[in-house]
Coordinates of C-alpha atoms in Angstrom, one line a residue:
M1 CA 22.5 -23.1 -50.9
K2 CA 19.0 -22.7 -49.5
V3 CA 16.5 -25.5 -50.1
N4 CA 12.8 -24.7 -49.8
F5 CA 10.8 -27.4 -48.1
N6 CA 7.5 -25.8 -48.9
L7 CA 5.8 -25.5 -45.5
K8 CA 3.3 -22.9 -46.8
G9 CA 0.0 -23.2 -45.0
K10 CA 1.4 -25.1 -42.1
V11 CA 1.3 -24.0 -38.5
A12 CA 4.2 -25.0 -36.2
M13 CA 4.3 -24.9 -32.4
V14 CA 7.8 -24.6 -31.1
T15 CA 8.6 -24.9 -27.3
G16 CA 11.7 -23.1 -26.1
G17 CA 11.4 -20.9 -29.2
G18 CA 12.6 -17.8 -27.6
S19 CA 16.4 -18.4 -28.0
G20 CA 19.1 -20.8 -29.1
I21 CA 18.1 -23.9 -31.0
G22 CA 14.4 -23.1 -30.6
R23 CA 14.8 -19.7 -32.2
G24 CA 16.8 -21.3 -35.0
I25 CA 13.9 -23.7 -35.6
C26 CA 11.3 -21.0 -35.6
L27 CA 13.2 -19.0 -38.2
K28 CA 14.0 -21.9 -40.5
L29 CA 10.4 -23.1 -40.5
A30 CA 9.2 -19.6 -41.2
E31 CA 11.8 -19.2 -44.0
N32 CA 10.1 -22.2 -45.6
G33 CA 6.6 -20.7 -45.3
A34 CA 5.2 -22.0 -42.0
D35 CA 3.4 -19.8 -39.4
I36 CA 4.9 -20.1 -36.0
A37 CA 3.5 -20.3 -32.4
I38 CA 6.5 -19.5 -30.1
C39 CA 6.2 -21.0 -26.7
D40 CA 8.5 -20.1 -23.9
I41 CA 8.7 -18.9 -20.3
N42 CA 10.7 -15.8 -21.3
M43 CA 8.2 -13.6 -23.1
D44 CA 10.8 -11.0 -24.0
N45 CA 12.8 -13.6 -25.9
A46 CA 9.7 -15.0 -27.4
E47 CA 8.6 -11.6 -28.7
K48 CA 12.0 -11.0 -30.3
T49 CA 11.7 -14.3 -32.1
A50 CA 8.1 -13.5 -33.2
E51 CA 9.3 -10.2 -34.7
M52 CA 12.1 -12.0 -36.6
V53 CA 9.5 -14.5 -37.9
R54 CA 7.2 -11.7 -39.1
N55 CA 10.1 -10.1 -40.9
L56 CA 10.4 -13.3 -42.9
G57 CA 6.8 -12.9 -44.0
S58 CA 5.1 -15.5 -41.8
K59 CA 2.5 -15.1 -39.0
A60 CA 3.7 -15.4 -35.4
M61 CA 2.1 -15.6 -32.0
V62 CA 3.7 -16.0 -28.6
Q63 CA 2.3 -18.1 -25.7
K64 CA 3.8 -18.5 -22.2
V65 CA 4.1 -22.2 -21.6
D66 CA 5.9 -24.1 -18.8
V67 CA 6.2 -27.4 -20.6
A68 CA 6.3 -29.2 -17.2
N69 CA 2.9 -27.8 -16.2
A70 CA 0.0 -29.8 -17.7
G71 CA -2.4 -27.0 -17.2
Q72 CA -0.3 -24.4 -19.0
V73 CA 0.4 -26.9 -21.8
E74 CA -3.3 -27.6 -22.4
T75 CA -4.2 -23.9 -22.2
G76 CA -1.4 -23.0 -24.5
V77 CA -2.4 -25.6 -27.1
E78 CA -6.0 -24.4 -27.0
A79 CA -4.9 -20.8 -27.4
I80 CA -2.7 -21.6 -30.4
I81 CA -5.5 -23.6 -32.1
K82 CA -8.0 -20.8 -31.4
T83 CA -5.6 -18.1 -32.8
M84 CA -3.9 -20.0 -35.6
G85 CA -6.6 -22.5 -36.5
K86 CA -4.6 -25.7 -36.1
I87 CA -1.2 -27.2 -35.3
D88 CA 0.5 -29.2 -38.1
I89 CA 4.0 -29.4 -36.6
L90 CA 5.0 -29.7 -33.0
C91 CA 8.7 -29.1 -32.1
N92 CA 9.4 -30.2 -28.6
N93 CA 12.5 -28.2 -28.0
A94 CA 12.4 -26.7 -24.5
G95 CA 15.3 -28.0 -22.4
V96 CA 17.8 -27.5 -19.6
S97 CA 21.3 -28.7 -18.8
L98 CA 23.7 -28.7 -15.9
I99 CA 27.1 -30.3 -15.4
K100 CA 27.4 -32.1 -12.1
N101 CA 28.3 -35.6 -11.0
I102 CA 25.5 -37.7 -9.7
V103 CA 27.0 -37.9 -6.2
D104 CA 26.8 -34.1 -6.0
L105 CA 23.5 -33.7 -7.8
E106 CA 20.6 -32.3 -5.8
E107 CA 17.2 -34.0 -6.2
K108 CA 15.7 -30.7 -7.5
D109 CA 18.2 -30.7 -10.3
W110 CA 17.3 -34.2 -11.3
D111 CA 13.6 -33.4 -11.2
A112 CA 14.1 -30.2 -13.3
H113 CA 15.8 -32.2 -16.0
M114 CA 13.3 -35.0 -16.1
N115 CA 10.3 -32.6 -15.9
I116 CA 11.4 -30.1 -18.6
N117 CA 13.4 -32.4 -20.9
A118 CA 11.3 -35.5 -20.8
K119 CA 7.9 -34.8 -19.1
G120 CA 7.5 -31.7 -21.3
V121 CA 7.7 -33.8 -24.4
Y122 CA 5.1 -36.2 -23.0
L123 CA 2.7 -33.4 -22.0
C124 CA 3.0 -31.4 -25.2
S125 CA 2.8 -34.4 -27.5
K126 CA -0.2 -35.7 -25.7
A127 CA -2.1 -32.4 -26.0
V128 CA -1.2 -31.8 -29.7
A129 CA -1.6 -35.4 -30.8
K130 CA -5.2 -35.4 -29.6
H131 CA -5.8 -32.4 -31.9
M132 CA -3.9 -34.0 -34.8
I133 CA -5.9 -37.2 -34.5
A134 CA -9.2 -35.3 -34.3
R135 CA -8.3 -33.3 -37.5
G136 CA -7.5 -36.5 -39.3
E137 CA -4.9 -34.9 -41.6
G138 CA -1.8 -36.3 -40.1
G139 CA 1.0 -34.2 -38.6
R140 CA 4.6 -34.0 -37.5
I141 CA 6.1 -34.3 -34.0
I142 CA 9.8 -33.5 -33.9
N143 CA 11.6 -33.7 -30.6
T144 CA 15.0 -32.2 -29.6
A145 CA 16.9 -35.1 -28.0
S146 CA 20.7 -35.1 -28.0
Y147 CA 23.6 -37.3 -29.1
L148 CA 23.8 -37.8 -25.3
G149 CA 20.4 -39.5 -25.6
K150 CA 22.4 -42.4 -27.1
I151 CA 25.7 -42.5 -25.1
A152 CA 26.7 -41.6 -21.6
A153 CA 29.0 -38.8 -20.4
P154 CA 30.4 -38.0 -17.0
G155 CA 28.8 -35.1 -15.1
L156 CA 25.7 -35.4 -17.3
G157 CA 24.0 -38.5 -16.0
H158 CA 20.8 -36.6 -15.3
Y159 CA 20.8 -34.9 -18.7
C160 CA 21.6 -38.2 -20.4
A161 CA 18.7 -39.9 -18.6
S162 CA 16.3 -37.3 -19.7
K163 CA 17.4 -37.4 -23.3
F164 CA 17.5 -41.2 -23.4
A165 CA 13.9 -40.9 -22.3
V166 CA 13.1 -38.6 -25.2
V167 CA 14.5 -41.1 -27.7
G168 CA 12.5 -43.9 -26.2
L169 CA 9.3 -41.8 -26.1
T170 CA 9.9 -40.8 -29.7
Q171 CA 9.8 -44.5 -30.7
S172 CA 6.7 -45.3 -28.7
L173 CA 4.8 -42.3 -29.9
A174 CA 5.7 -43.2 -33.5
C175 CA 4.2 -46.7 -33.0
E176 CA 1.0 -45.3 -31.5
L177 CA 0.5 -42.4 -33.9
G178 CA 1.6 -44.0 -37.2
P179 CA -1.9 -45.2 -38.0
Y180 CA -3.0 -41.5 -37.9
K181 CA -0.3 -40.5 -40.4
I182 CA 1.5 -38.6 -37.7
T183 CA 5.3 -39.1 -37.8
V184 CA 7.4 -38.7 -34.7
N185 CA 11.2 -38.2 -34.9
S186 CA 14.0 -36.8 -32.8
V187 CA 16.9 -34.6 -33.8
C188 CA 20.1 -35.2 -31.7
P189 CA 22.3 -32.1 -31.5
G190 CA 25.9 -32.0 -30.4
D191 CA 27.6 -29.0 -28.7
V192 CA 25.7 -26.0 -30.1
D193 CA 26.8 -22.4 -29.8
T194 CA 23.8 -21.2 -27.8
P195 CA 23.2 -19.3 -24.5
M196 CA 22.7 -22.7 -22.8
M197 CA 26.0 -24.0 -24.0
E198 CA 27.7 -20.8 -22.9
K199 CA 26.6 -21.7 -19.4
E200 CA 28.2 -25.2 -19.8
W201 CA 31.5 -23.6 -20.9
V202 CA 31.5 -21.5 -17.7
M203 CA 30.9 -24.7 -15.7
H204 CA 33.7 -26.5 -17.6
A205 CA 36.0 -23.6 -17.1
K206 CA 35.4 -23.4 -13.4
N207 CA 36.0 -27.2 -12.9
R208 CA 39.3 -27.0 -14.8
G209 CA 40.7 -23.6 -13.8
I210 CA 40.6 -22.0 -17.2
T211 CA 38.5 -19.2 -18.8
P212 CA 35.2 -19.8 -20.5
E213 CA 36.7 -18.6 -23.7
E214 CA 39.5 -21.2 -23.4
A215 CA 36.9 -23.9 -22.7
K216 CA 34.9 -22.8 -25.8
E217 CA 38.0 -22.8 -28.0
E218 CA 39.0 -26.3 -26.8
N219 CA 35.5 -27.5 -27.7
R220 CA 35.8 -26.0 -31.2
Q221 CA 39.2 -27.5 -31.8
R222 CA 38.1 -31.0 -31.1
M223 CA 35.2 -30.8 -33.6
L224 CA 35.7 -33.1 -36.7
L225 CA 34.4 -30.3 -39.0
G226 CA 36.5 -27.6 -37.3
R227 CA 33.7 -25.4 -36.1
L228 CA 31.1 -25.3 -33.4
E229 CA 27.6 -26.3 -34.3
K230 CA 25.0 -23.6 -35.0
P231 CA 21.2 -23.6 -34.3
E232 CA 20.7 -23.5 -38.1
D233 CA 22.4 -26.9 -38.4
I234 CA 19.6 -28.5 -36.4
A235 CA 16.9 -26.4 -37.8
N236 CA 17.7 -27.6 -41.4
L237 CA 17.0 -31.1 -40.4
V238 CA 13.8 -30.1 -38.5
A239 CA 12.5 -28.3 -41.7
F240 CA 13.2 -31.5 -43.7
L241 CA 11.4 -33.7 -41.2
A242 CA 8.5 -31.3 -41.2
S243 CA 8.1 -31.5 -45.0
D244 CA 6.4 -33.9 -47.3
L245 CA 9.8 -35.2 -48.3
A246 CA 10.1 -36.9 -45.0
E247 CA 6.6 -38.5 -45.0
Y248 CA 8.0 -42.0 -44.7
I249 CA 10.5 -41.3 -41.9
T250 CA 9.3 -42.0 -38.4
A251 CA 10.6 -43.4 -35.1
E252 CA 14.1 -42.1 -35.9
S253 CA 16.6 -40.2 -33.7
I254 CA 19.0 -38.6 -36.0
N255 CA 22.4 -37.1 -35.0
V256 CA 23.2 -33.6 -36.2
S257 CA 26.4 -33.3 -34.1
G258 CA 29.3 -32.7 -36.5
G259 CA 30.5 -36.2 -35.8
L260 CA 30.2 -36.3 -32.0
P261 CA 31.0 -38.4 -30.0
F262 CA 34.0 -38.8 -32.4
T263 CA 36.5 -36.0 -31.9
R264 CA 40.0 -35.1 -33.1

């Protein structure tokens, strides 16, 4: 059953919107009437998402943005406002992941996770929040954290640290922006069937001497609901949080994980 959250007239900026969860968010928001600014470093992927958004009847633009680069973020936000007129909804979704124990982790890998997963949320939120405050009409900031932003996991200390940071930043931003009627929440996915997760299955398989297909199937079998998570599962919650129905929800980090960390 499809539920319409009535986002007609809203403009959403989605980082990492070219593929995976980000594309799912773009399409779900467009399905509910929002126009979409797709930000990514891969313009081919972003253009494909834009075409899909337009096919749903919404306006779309693409903007190349490295979320860890303050200059690109500020330029991107200015371009979106100039082209689309405003930003009502910011979805901080861009992210990276890598499986490696801390003792083997290179400093550049730590920095990449903190810069993209955490610093990117800070830079984009800062730039867009200034615009939302100046407009005086409120807004929505929705961050993609992780269920691993609440609990630890071996081989993912760097990822956990970056996502714990997102959860903390979500709460602080909600405190600071609440007086301006800007809500700030996080969605916390589990193991989602996306290109990024495919890379993790390859890493798991290599570490255990099995095939990536076997690693993926093992993952599926341990899910409480018997299937892998889809981008749409997260996008449904994002659309709700972006809507008027969620106007009194802020500072929350909500699991959409199919029950993780609990498994069969």
